[in-house]
Coordinates of N, CA and C in Angstrom, one line a residue:
Chain A
K126 N 126.5 101.6 117.3 CA 125.2 101.3 118.0 C 124.2 102.4 117.7
N127 N 123.0 102.0 117.4 CA 121.9 102.9 117.1 C 121.5 103.6 118.4
E128 N 121.1 104.9 118.3 CA 120.7 105.6 119.5 C 119.3 105.1 120.0
V129 N 118.5 104.5 119.2 CA 117.2 104.0 119.6 C 117.1 102.5 119.1
E130 N 117.0 101.6 120.0 CA 116.9 100.2 119.7 C 115.6 99.7 120.1
Q131 N 114.9 98.9 119.2 CA 113.7 98.3 119.5 C 113.8 96.8 119.5
S132 N 113.0 96.1 120.3 CA 113.0 94.7 120.3 C 111.6 94.2 120.6
P133 N 111.2 93.1 120.0 CA 111.9 92.4 118.9 C 111.7 93.1 117.6
Q134 N 112.4 92.7 116.6 CA 112.2 93.3 115.3 C 111.0 92.8 114.6
N135 N 110.7 91.5 114.9 CA 109.5 90.9 114.3 C 108.8 90.1 115.5
L136 N 107.5 90.1 115.4 CA 106.7 89.5 116.5 C 105.4 89.0 115.8
T137 N 105.1 87.7 116.1 CA 103.8 87.1 115.7 C 103.1 86.7 116.9
A138 N 101.8 86.8 116.9 CA 100.9 86.5 118.0 C 99.6 85.9 117.6
Q139 N 99.0 85.2 118.5 CA 97.6 84.7 118.2 C 96.7 85.8 118.8
E140 N 95.5 85.9 118.1 CA 94.5 86.9 118.6 C 94.2 86.6 120.1
G141 N 94.2 87.7 120.8 CA 93.9 87.6 122.2 C 95.1 87.7 123.1
E142 N 96.3 87.5 122.6 CA 97.5 87.5 123.4 C 97.9 88.9 123.8
F143 N 98.6 88.9 124.9 CA 99.2 90.2 125.5 C 100.6 90.4 124.8
I144 N 100.8 91.6 124.3 CA 102.0 91.8 123.5 C 102.8 92.9 124.1
T145 N 104.1 92.8 124.1 CA 105.0 93.8 124.6 C 106.1 94.1 123.6
I146 N 106.3 95.4 123.3 CA 107.3 95.8 122.4 C 108.2 96.8 123.2
N147 N 109.5 96.6 123.1 CA 110.4 97.4 123.9 C 111.2 98.4 123.1
C148 N 111.6 99.5 123.8 CA 112.4 100.5 123.2 C 113.5 101.0 124.2
S149 N 114.7 100.9 123.8 CA 115.8 101.5 124.6 C 116.5 102.6 123.9
Y150 N 116.9 103.6 124.6 CA 117.6 104.7 123.9 C 118.8 105.1 124.7
S151 N 119.7 105.8 124.0 CA 121.0 106.1 124.7 C 121.3 107.6 124.8
V152 N 120.3 108.4 124.4 CA 120.5 109.9 124.4 C 119.5 110.5 125.4
G153 N 119.8 111.7 125.9 CA 118.9 112.4 126.7 C 117.7 112.8 125.9
I154 N 116.5 112.7 126.5 CA 115.3 113.1 125.8 C 114.4 113.9 126.6
S155 N 113.5 114.6 125.9 CA 112.4 115.3 126.6 C 111.1 114.6 126.5
A156 N 111.0 113.7 125.4 CA 109.8 112.9 125.3 C 110.1 111.7 124.4
L157 N 109.3 110.7 124.5 CA 109.3 109.5 123.7 C 108.0 109.3 123.0
H158 N 108.0 109.0 121.7 CA 106.8 108.8 120.9 C 106.7 107.3 120.5
W159 N 105.5 106.8 120.5 CA 105.2 105.5 119.9 C 104.3 105.8 118.7
L160 N 104.6 105.2 117.6 CA 103.9 105.5 116.3 C 103.5 104.1 115.7
Q161 N 102.4 104.2 114.9 CA 102.0 102.9 114.3 C 101.9 103.2 112.8
Q162 N 102.4 102.2 112.0 CA 102.4 102.3 110.6 C 101.8 101.0 110.0
H163 N 100.6 101.1 109.3 CA 100.1 99.9 108.7 C 100.7 99.8 107.3
P164 N 100.7 98.5 106.8 CA 101.3 98.2 105.5 C 100.9 99.2 104.4
G165 N 101.8 99.8 103.7 CA 101.4 100.7 102.7 C 100.8 102.0 103.1
G166 N 100.7 102.2 104.4 CA 100.0 103.3 104.9 C 100.8 104.4 105.6
G167 N 100.1 105.4 106.1 CA 100.8 106.5 106.7 C 101.2 106.1 108.1
I168 N 101.7 107.1 108.8 CA 102.2 106.9 110.2 C 101.3 107.7 111.1
V169 N 100.9 107.0 112.2 CA 100.0 107.6 113.2 C 100.6 107.6 114.5
S170 N 100.5 108.7 115.2 CA 101.0 108.9 116.6 C 100.1 108.2 117.5
L171 N 100.6 107.3 118.4 CA 99.9 106.6 119.4 C 100.0 107.3 120.7
F172 N 101.2 107.6 121.1 CA 101.5 108.2 122.4 C 102.7 109.1 122.3
M173 N 102.7 110.1 123.2 CA 103.9 110.9 123.5 C 104.0 111.0 125.0
L174 N 105.1 110.5 125.5 CA 105.2 110.5 127.0 C 106.6 110.9 127.4
S175 N 106.6 111.5 128.6 CA 107.9 111.9 129.2 C 108.1 111.3 130.5
S176 N 107.1 110.7 131.1 CA 107.2 110.0 132.4 C 106.1 109.1 132.6
G177 N 106.2 108.1 133.4 CA 105.1 107.3 133.9 C 104.5 106.4 132.8
K178 N 103.2 106.5 132.7 CA 102.4 105.6 131.9 C 101.2 106.3 131.3
K179 N 100.9 105.8 130.1 CA 99.7 106.3 129.4 C 98.9 105.2 128.9
K180 N 97.6 105.3 128.8 CA 96.7 104.2 128.4 C 95.7 104.8 127.4
H181 N 95.5 104.1 126.3 CA 94.5 104.5 125.3 C 93.8 103.2 124.8
G182 N 92.6 102.9 125.3 CA 92.0 101.7 124.8 C 92.8 100.5 125.3
R183 N 93.1 99.6 124.3 CA 93.9 98.4 124.7 C 95.4 98.6 124.7
L184 N 95.8 99.8 124.4 CA 97.2 100.2 124.3 C 97.7 100.9 125.6
I185 N 98.9 100.4 126.1 CA 99.5 101.0 127.3 C 100.9 101.3 127.0
A186 N 101.4 102.5 127.3 CA 102.8 102.8 127.1 C 103.4 103.3 128.4
T187 N 104.6 102.8 128.7 CA 105.3 103.1 129.9 C 106.7 103.6 129.6
I188 N 107.2 104.4 130.5 CA 108.6 104.9 130.3 C 109.3 104.9 131.6
N189 N 110.6 104.5 131.6 CA 111.5 104.6 132.8 C 112.6 105.5 132.3
I190 N 112.6 106.7 132.8 CA 113.6 107.7 132.3 C 115.0 107.3 132.8
Q191 N 115.1 106.8 134.1 CA 116.4 106.5 134.6 C 117.0 105.3 133.9
E192 N 116.2 104.4 133.5 CA 116.7 103.2 132.7 C 116.8 103.4 131.2
K193 N 116.2 104.6 130.8 CA 116.2 104.9 129.3 C 115.5 103.8 128.6
H194 N 114.3 103.5 129.0 CA 113.6 102.3 128.4 C 112.1 102.6 128.4
S195 N 111.4 102.2 127.4 CA 110.0 102.3 127.3 C 109.4 101.0 126.7
S196 N 108.2 100.7 127.1 CA 107.5 99.6 126.6 C 106.1 100.0 126.1
L197 N 105.7 99.3 125.0 CA 104.3 99.4 124.5 C 103.7 98.1 124.6
H198 N 102.5 98.1 125.3 CA 101.8 96.9 125.6 C 100.5 96.9 124.8
I199 N 100.1 95.8 124.2 CA 98.8 95.7 123.6 C 98.1 94.5 124.3
T200 N 96.9 94.8 124.9 CA 96.1 93.8 125.6 C 95.1 93.3 124.6
A201 N 94.8 92.0 124.8 CA 93.7 91.3 123.9 C 94.0 91.7 122.5
S202 N 95.1 91.3 121.9 CA 95.5 91.7 120.6 C 94.5 91.2 119.6
H203 N 94.4 91.9 118.5 CA 93.5 91.6 117.4 C 94.2 91.7 116.0
P204 N 93.8 91.0 115.0 CA 94.4 91.0 113.7 C 94.6 92.5 113.2
R205 N 93.7 93.4 113.5 CA 93.8 94.7 113.1 C 94.9 95.5 113.7
D206 N 95.5 94.9 114.8 CA 96.7 95.5 115.4 C 98.0 95.2 114.6
S207 N 97.9 94.4 113.6 CA 99.0 94.1 112.7 C 99.5 95.3 112.1
A208 N 100.8 95.6 112.3 CA 101.4 96.9 111.8 C 102.8 96.9 112.3
V209 N 103.5 98.0 111.8 CA 104.8 98.3 112.4 C 104.7 99.3 113.4
Y210 N 105.3 99.1 114.6 CA 105.3 100.0 115.7 C 106.7 100.6 115.8
I211 N 106.7 101.9 115.8 CA 107.9 102.7 115.8 C 108.1 103.5 117.1
C212 N 109.3 103.4 117.6 CA 109.6 104.2 118.8 C 110.5 105.4 118.3
A213 N 110.2 106.6 118.8 CA 111.1 107.7 118.5 C 111.3 108.6 119.7
V214 N 112.5 109.2 119.8 CA 112.8 110.0 121.0 C 113.2 111.4 120.5
G215 N 113.0 112.3 121.3 CA 113.3 113.7 121.0 C 113.8 114.5 122.2
D216 N 114.8 115.3 121.9 CA 115.4 116.2 122.9 C 115.2 117.6 122.5
T217 N 115.5 117.9 121.3 CA 115.2 119.2 120.7 C 114.0 119.2 119.9
D218 N 114.0 119.9 118.8 CA 112.8 119.9 117.9 C 112.9 118.7 116.9
K219 N 113.8 117.8 117.0 CA 113.9 116.7 116.1 C 113.8 115.4 116.8
L220 N 113.3 114.4 116.0 CA 113.1 113.1 116.6 C 114.2 112.1 116.0
I221 N 114.6 111.1 116.8 CA 115.4 110.0 116.3 C 114.5 108.8 116.4
F222 N 114.5 108.0 115.3 CA 113.6 106.9 115.2 C 114.3 105.6 115.3
G223 N 113.6 104.6 115.9 CA 114.0 103.2 115.9 C 113.6 102.7 114.5
T224 N 114.0 101.4 114.3 CA 113.7 100.8 113.0 C 112.4 100.1 112.9
G225 N 111.7 100.0 114.1 CA 110.4 99.5 114.1 C 110.3 98.0 114.5
T226 N 109.1 97.7 115.0 CA 108.8 96.3 115.3 C 107.6 95.9 114.4
R227 N 107.8 94.8 113.6 CA 106.7 94.4 112.8 C 105.9 93.4 113.5
L228 N 104.6 93.7 113.8 CA 103.7 92.8 114.5 C 102.7 92.2 113.6
Q229 N 102.5 90.9 113.7 CA 101.5 90.2 113.0 C 100.6 89.4 114.0
V230 N 99.3 89.7 114.0 CA 98.4 89.0 114.9 C 97.5 88.1 114.0
F231 N 97.5 86.8 114.3 CA 96.7 85.9 113.5 C 95.5 85.5 114.3
P232 N 94.4 85.3 113.5 CA 93.1 84.9 114.1 C 93.2 83.5 114.8
Chain B
N188 N 88.8 117.8 109.1 CA 90.2 118.2 109.0 C 91.0 117.3 108.1
A189 N 91.8 117.9 107.1 CA 92.6 117.0 106.3 C 93.9 116.6 107.0
G190 N 94.4 117.4 108.0 CA 95.6 117.0 108.7 C 96.8 117.4 107.8
V191 N 97.6 116.4 107.5 CA 98.8 116.6 106.6 C 98.6 115.8 105.3
T192 N 98.7 116.5 104.2 CA 98.4 116.0 102.9 C 99.7 116.1 102.1
Q193 N 100.1 114.9 101.5 CA 101.2 114.9 100.6 C 100.8 114.6 99.2
T194 N 101.4 115.3 98.2 CA 101.2 115.0 96.8 C 102.5 115.0 96.1
P195 N 102.8 114.1 95.1 CA 101.9 113.0 94.8 C 102.1 111.9 95.8
K196 N 101.3 110.8 95.6 CA 101.4 109.6 96.4 C 102.4 108.6 95.8
F197 N 102.5 108.6 94.5 CA 103.5 107.7 93.8 C 104.1 108.5 92.7
R198 N 105.4 108.2 92.4 CA 106.0 108.8 91.2 C 107.2 108.0 90.8
V199 N 107.4 107.8 89.5 CA 108.5 107.2 88.9 C 109.3 108.3 88.1
L200 N 110.6 108.4 88.4 CA 111.4 109.4 87.8 C 112.6 108.7 87.1
K201 N 113.0 109.3 86.0 CA 114.3 108.8 85.4 C 115.4 109.6 86.0
T202 N 116.6 108.9 86.1 CA 117.8 109.5 86.6 C 118.0 110.9 85.9
G203 N 118.3 111.9 86.8 CA 118.5 113.2 86.3 C 117.3 114.1 86.2
Q204 N 116.1 113.6 86.3 CA 114.9 114.4 86.2 C 114.7 115.1 87.6
S205 N 113.9 116.1 87.6 CA 113.6 116.9 88.8 C 112.2 116.7 89.1
M206 N 111.9 117.0 90.4 CA 110.5 117.0 90.8 C 110.4 117.7 92.2
T207 N 109.1 118.0 92.5 CA 108.8 118.7 93.8 C 107.7 117.9 94.5
L208 N 107.9 117.6 95.7 CA 106.9 117.0 96.6 C 106.3 118.1 97.4
L209 N 105.0 118.1 97.5 CA 104.3 119.1 98.3 C 103.7 118.5 99.5
C210 N 103.9 119.2 100.6 CA 103.3 118.9 101.9 C 102.4 120.0 102.4
A211 N 101.2 119.8 102.7 CA 100.3 120.8 103.1 C 99.7 120.4 104.5
Q212 N 99.6 121.3 105.4 CA 99.0 121.0 106.7 C 98.0 122.2 107.0
D213 N 96.9 121.8 107.7 CA 95.8 122.7 108.0 C 95.7 122.9 109.5
M214 N 96.7 122.6 110.2 CA 96.6 122.7 111.7 C 97.4 123.9 112.3
N215 N 97.8 124.8 111.4 CA 98.5 126.0 111.8 C 99.8 125.6 112.6
H216 N 100.4 124.5 112.3 CA 101.7 124.1 112.9 C 102.8 124.9 112.5
E217 N 103.7 125.2 113.5 CA 104.9 126.0 113.1 C 106.0 125.1 112.5
Y218 N 106.1 123.8 113.0 CA 107.2 123.0 112.6 C 106.7 122.0 111.5
M219 N 107.6 121.9 110.5 CA 107.3 120.9 109.5 C 108.6 120.1 109.1
Y220 N 108.5 118.9 108.7 CA 109.6 118.0 108.5 C 109.5 117.2 107.3
W221 N 110.6 116.9 106.6 CA 110.6 115.9 105.6 C 111.5 114.7 106.0
Y222 N 111.0 113.5 105.9 CA 111.8 112.3 106.3 C 111.8 111.4 105.0
R223 N 112.8 110.5 105.0 CA 112.8 109.4 104.1 C 112.8 108.1 104.9
Q224 N 112.1 107.1 104.4 CA 112.1 105.8 105.0 C 112.6 104.7 104.1
D225 N 113.6 104.0 104.5 CA 114.2 103.0 103.7 C 114.2 101.7 104.4
P226 N 114.2 100.5 103.7 CA 114.1 99.2 104.4 C 115.2 99.0 105.4
G227 N 114.8 98.5 106.6 CA 115.8 98.2 107.6 C 116.4 99.4 108.3
M228 N 115.9 100.6 108.0 CA 116.4 101.8 108.7 C 115.2 102.6 109.3
G229 N 115.5 103.3 110.3 CA 114.5 104.2 110.8 C 114.3 105.4 109.9
L230 N 113.2 106.1 110.2 CA 113.0 107.4 109.4 C 114.2 108.3 109.6
R231 N 114.6 108.9 108.6 CA 115.7 109.8 108.7 C 115.3 111.2 108.2
L232 N 115.7 112.2 108.9 CA 115.3 113.6 108.7 C 116.1 114.2 107.5
I233 N 115.4 114.7 106.5 CA 116.1 115.3 105.4 C 116.3 116.8 105.6
H234 N 115.2 117.5 105.8 CA 115.2 118.9 106.1 C 114.0 119.2 107.0
Y235 N 114.1 120.3 107.7 CA 112.9 120.7 108.5 C 112.8 122.2 108.5
S236 N 111.7 122.7 109.1 CA 111.4 124.1 109.2 C 110.7 124.4 110.5
V237 N 111.2 125.5 111.1 CA 110.6 125.8 112.4 C 109.6 127.0 112.3
G238 N 109.4 127.4 111.1 CA 108.5 128.5 110.8 C 108.5 129.0 109.4
E239 N 107.5 129.8 109.0 CA 107.4 130.3 107.6 C 108.7 131.0 107.3
G240 N 109.3 130.7 106.1 CA 110.5 131.4 105.7 C 111.8 130.8 106.2
T241 N 111.7 129.8 107.1 CA 112.9 129.2 107.6 C 113.1 127.8 107.2
T242 N 114.3 127.3 107.0 CA 114.5 125.9 106.7 C 115.9 125.5 107.4
A243 N 116.1 124.2 107.6 CA 117.3 123.8 108.2 C 117.6 122.4 107.7
K244 N 118.9 122.0 107.7 CA 119.3 120.7 107.2 C 119.1 119.7 108.4
G245 N 118.7 118.5 107.9 CA 118.6 117.4 108.8 C 119.8 116.4 108.7
E246 N 119.5 115.2 108.9 CA 120.6 114.1 108.9 C 121.1 113.8 107.5
V247 N 120.2 113.8 106.5 CA 120.5 113.4 105.1 C 120.0 114.4 104.1
P248 N 120.6 115.6 104.1 CA 120.1 116.7 103.2 C 120.6 116.7 101.8
D249 N 121.7 116.0 101.5 CA 122.3 116.1 100.2 C 121.4 115.6 99.1
G250 N 121.3 116.4 98.0 CA 120.5 116.1 96.9 C 119.1 116.6 96.9
Y251 N 118.8 117.3 98.1 CA 117.4 117.8 98.3 C 117.5 119.3 98.6
N252 N 116.4 120.0 98.2 CA 116.2 121.4 98.7 C 114.8 121.5 99.1
V253 N 114.6 122.5 99.9 CA 113.2 122.7 100.5 C 112.9 124.2 100.5
S254 N 111.6 124.5 100.6 CA 111.2 125.9 100.8 C 109.9 125.9 101.6
R255 N 109.7 127.0 102.4 CA 108.6 127.2 103.2 C 108.1 128.6 103.1
L256 N 107.6 128.9 101.9 CA 107.1 130.2 101.6 C 105.8 130.6 102.3
K257 N 105.0 129.6 102.6 CA 103.8 129.8 103.3 C 103.8 128.8 104.5
K258 N 103.2 129.2 105.6 CA 103.2 128.5 106.8 C 102.6 127.1 106.6
Q259 N 101.6 126.9 105.8 CA 100.9 125.7 105.7 C 101.6 124.7 104.7
N260 N 102.6 125.2 103.9 CA 103.2 124.3 102.9 C 104.7 124.2 103.1
F261 N 105.1 123.0 102.8 CA 106.6 122.7 102.9 C 106.9 121.8 101.7
L262 N 107.7 122.4 100.8 CA 108.1 121.7 99.5 C 109.4 121.1 99.6
L263 N 109.5 119.9 99.1 CA 110.8 119.1 99.0 C 111.1 119.0 97.5
G264 N 112.3 119.4 97.1 CA 112.7 119.4 95.7 C 113.9 118.4 95.5
L265 N 113.8 117.7 94.4 CA 114.9 116.9 93.9 C 115.4 117.5 92.6
E266 N 116.5 118.1 92.5 CA 116.9 118.8 91.3 C 117.4 117.9 90.2
S267 N 118.1 116.8 90.6 CA 118.6 115.8 89.6 C 118.5 114.4 90.3
A268 N 117.4 113.8 90.1 CA 117.2 112.5 90.8 C 118.2 111.4 90.6
A269 N 118.5 110.7 91.6 CA 119.4 109.6 91.5 C 118.8 108.3 92.1
P270 N 119.2 107.1 91.6 CA 118.6 105.9 92.1 C 118.6 105.8 93.6
S271 N 119.7 106.4 94.2 CA 119.8 106.3 95.7 C 118.7 107.1 96.4
Q272 N 117.9 107.9 95.7 CA 116.8 108.6 96.2 C 115.5 107.9 96.1
T273 N 115.5 106.7 95.6 CA 114.4 105.8 95.7 C 114.1 105.5 97.1
S274 N 112.8 105.9 97.5 CA 112.5 105.8 98.9 C 111.0 106.1 99.1
V275 N 110.6 106.0 100.3 CA 109.3 106.5 100.7 C 109.5 107.8 101.5
Y276 N 108.8 108.8 101.1 CA 109.1 110.1 101.8 C 107.8 110.5 102.6
F277 N 108.1 110.9 103.8 CA 107.0 111.3 104.7 C 107.2 112.8 105.1
C278 N 106.1 113.5 105.2 CA 106.1 114.8 105.7 C 105.4 114.7 107.1
A279 N 105.8 115.6 108.0 CA 105.2 115.6 109.3 C 105.1 117.1 109.8
S280 N 104.2 117.3 110.7 CA 104.2 118.7 111.3 C 103.8 118.6 112.8
N281 N 104.2 119.6 113.5 CA 103.7 119.7 114.9 C 104.0 121.1 115.4
R282 N 103.7 121.3 116.7 CA 103.9 122.7 117.2 C 105.3 122.7 117.9
G283 N 106.1 121.7 117.7 CA 107.4 121.6 118.4 C 107.2 121.0 119.7
Y284 N 108.0 119.9 120.0 CA 108.0 119.3 121.3 C 106.6 118.7 121.6
T285 N 105.8 118.5 120.6 CA 104.5 117.9 120.7 C 104.2 116.7 119.8
E286 N 103.1 116.1 119.9 CA 102.7 115.0 119.0 C 102.9 115.4 117.6
A287 N 103.5 114.5 116.8 CA 103.7 114.8 115.4 C 102.6 114.2 114.5
F288 N 102.2 114.9 113.5 CA 101.2 114.4 112.6 C 101.9 114.1 111.2
F289 N 101.6 112.9 110.7 CA 102.3 112.5 109.5 C 101.4 112.5 108.3
G290 N 101.9 112.7 107.1 CA 101.2 112.5 105.9 C 101.2 111.0 105.5
Q291 N 100.5 110.7 104.4 CA 100.4 109.3 104.0 C 101.6 108.7 103.3
G292 N 102.5 109.6 103.0 CA 103.8 109.1 102.3 C 103.7 109.3 100.8
T293 N 104.9 109.4 100.2 CA 105.1 109.4 98.8 C 106.1 108.4 98.4
R294 N 105.7 107.4 97.6 CA 106.6 106.4 97.1 C 107.3 106.8 95.9
L295 N 108.5 107.1 95.9 CA 109.3 107.5 94.8 C 110.3 106.5 94.3
T296 N 110.2 106.2 93.0 CA 111.2 105.3 92.4 C 112.0 106.0 91.3
V297 N 113.3 105.9 91.4 CA 114.2 106.6 90.4 C 114.9 105.5 89.6
V298 N 114.6 105.5 88.3 CA 115.2 104.4 87.5 C 116.3 104.9 86.6

């Protein structure tokens, strides 16, 4: 069993829909990261959180340390949100990555 | 700010050839990392460095070597490339336990 599990693996949505991507982990962590990767592109950090909730524009990330679970929400989704979203957790100076959720948002 | 810059962006190698990937960061970060990304798998750590002159093995270090002679540069070497090293390679840097900044990736094909 992978130490970091994401669901769903693939997600399609219509523009404007509310989207949720989930991340569960089985190791002790000091922080959880949400990253975004566009097709053929680099990887960009969206959030780093160790408790509670963070919001940036239409993106919201939450974490429940006791349940070892995090969610990434996208409100009012847009085709430009189409990307792979990656969850990563870290306890020491190294990160363990999930395999990513591929999101496609159609107009 | 350039952030994290990787060169080259694409490369095709023949089996047995050698090459060096260069990662440069201009954020004065102590920590630098080399990952590989393969289909259906999460990013896997090859080697990392916690400061100038230091390196350490990650999850998949075999077939790779690294050097961190200057704080801003982290080099990844393949001494004798194999088809199993066909992958997309990402460099990242941070101050440790902080947000990581990634390069644009290097797509390497070994034939």
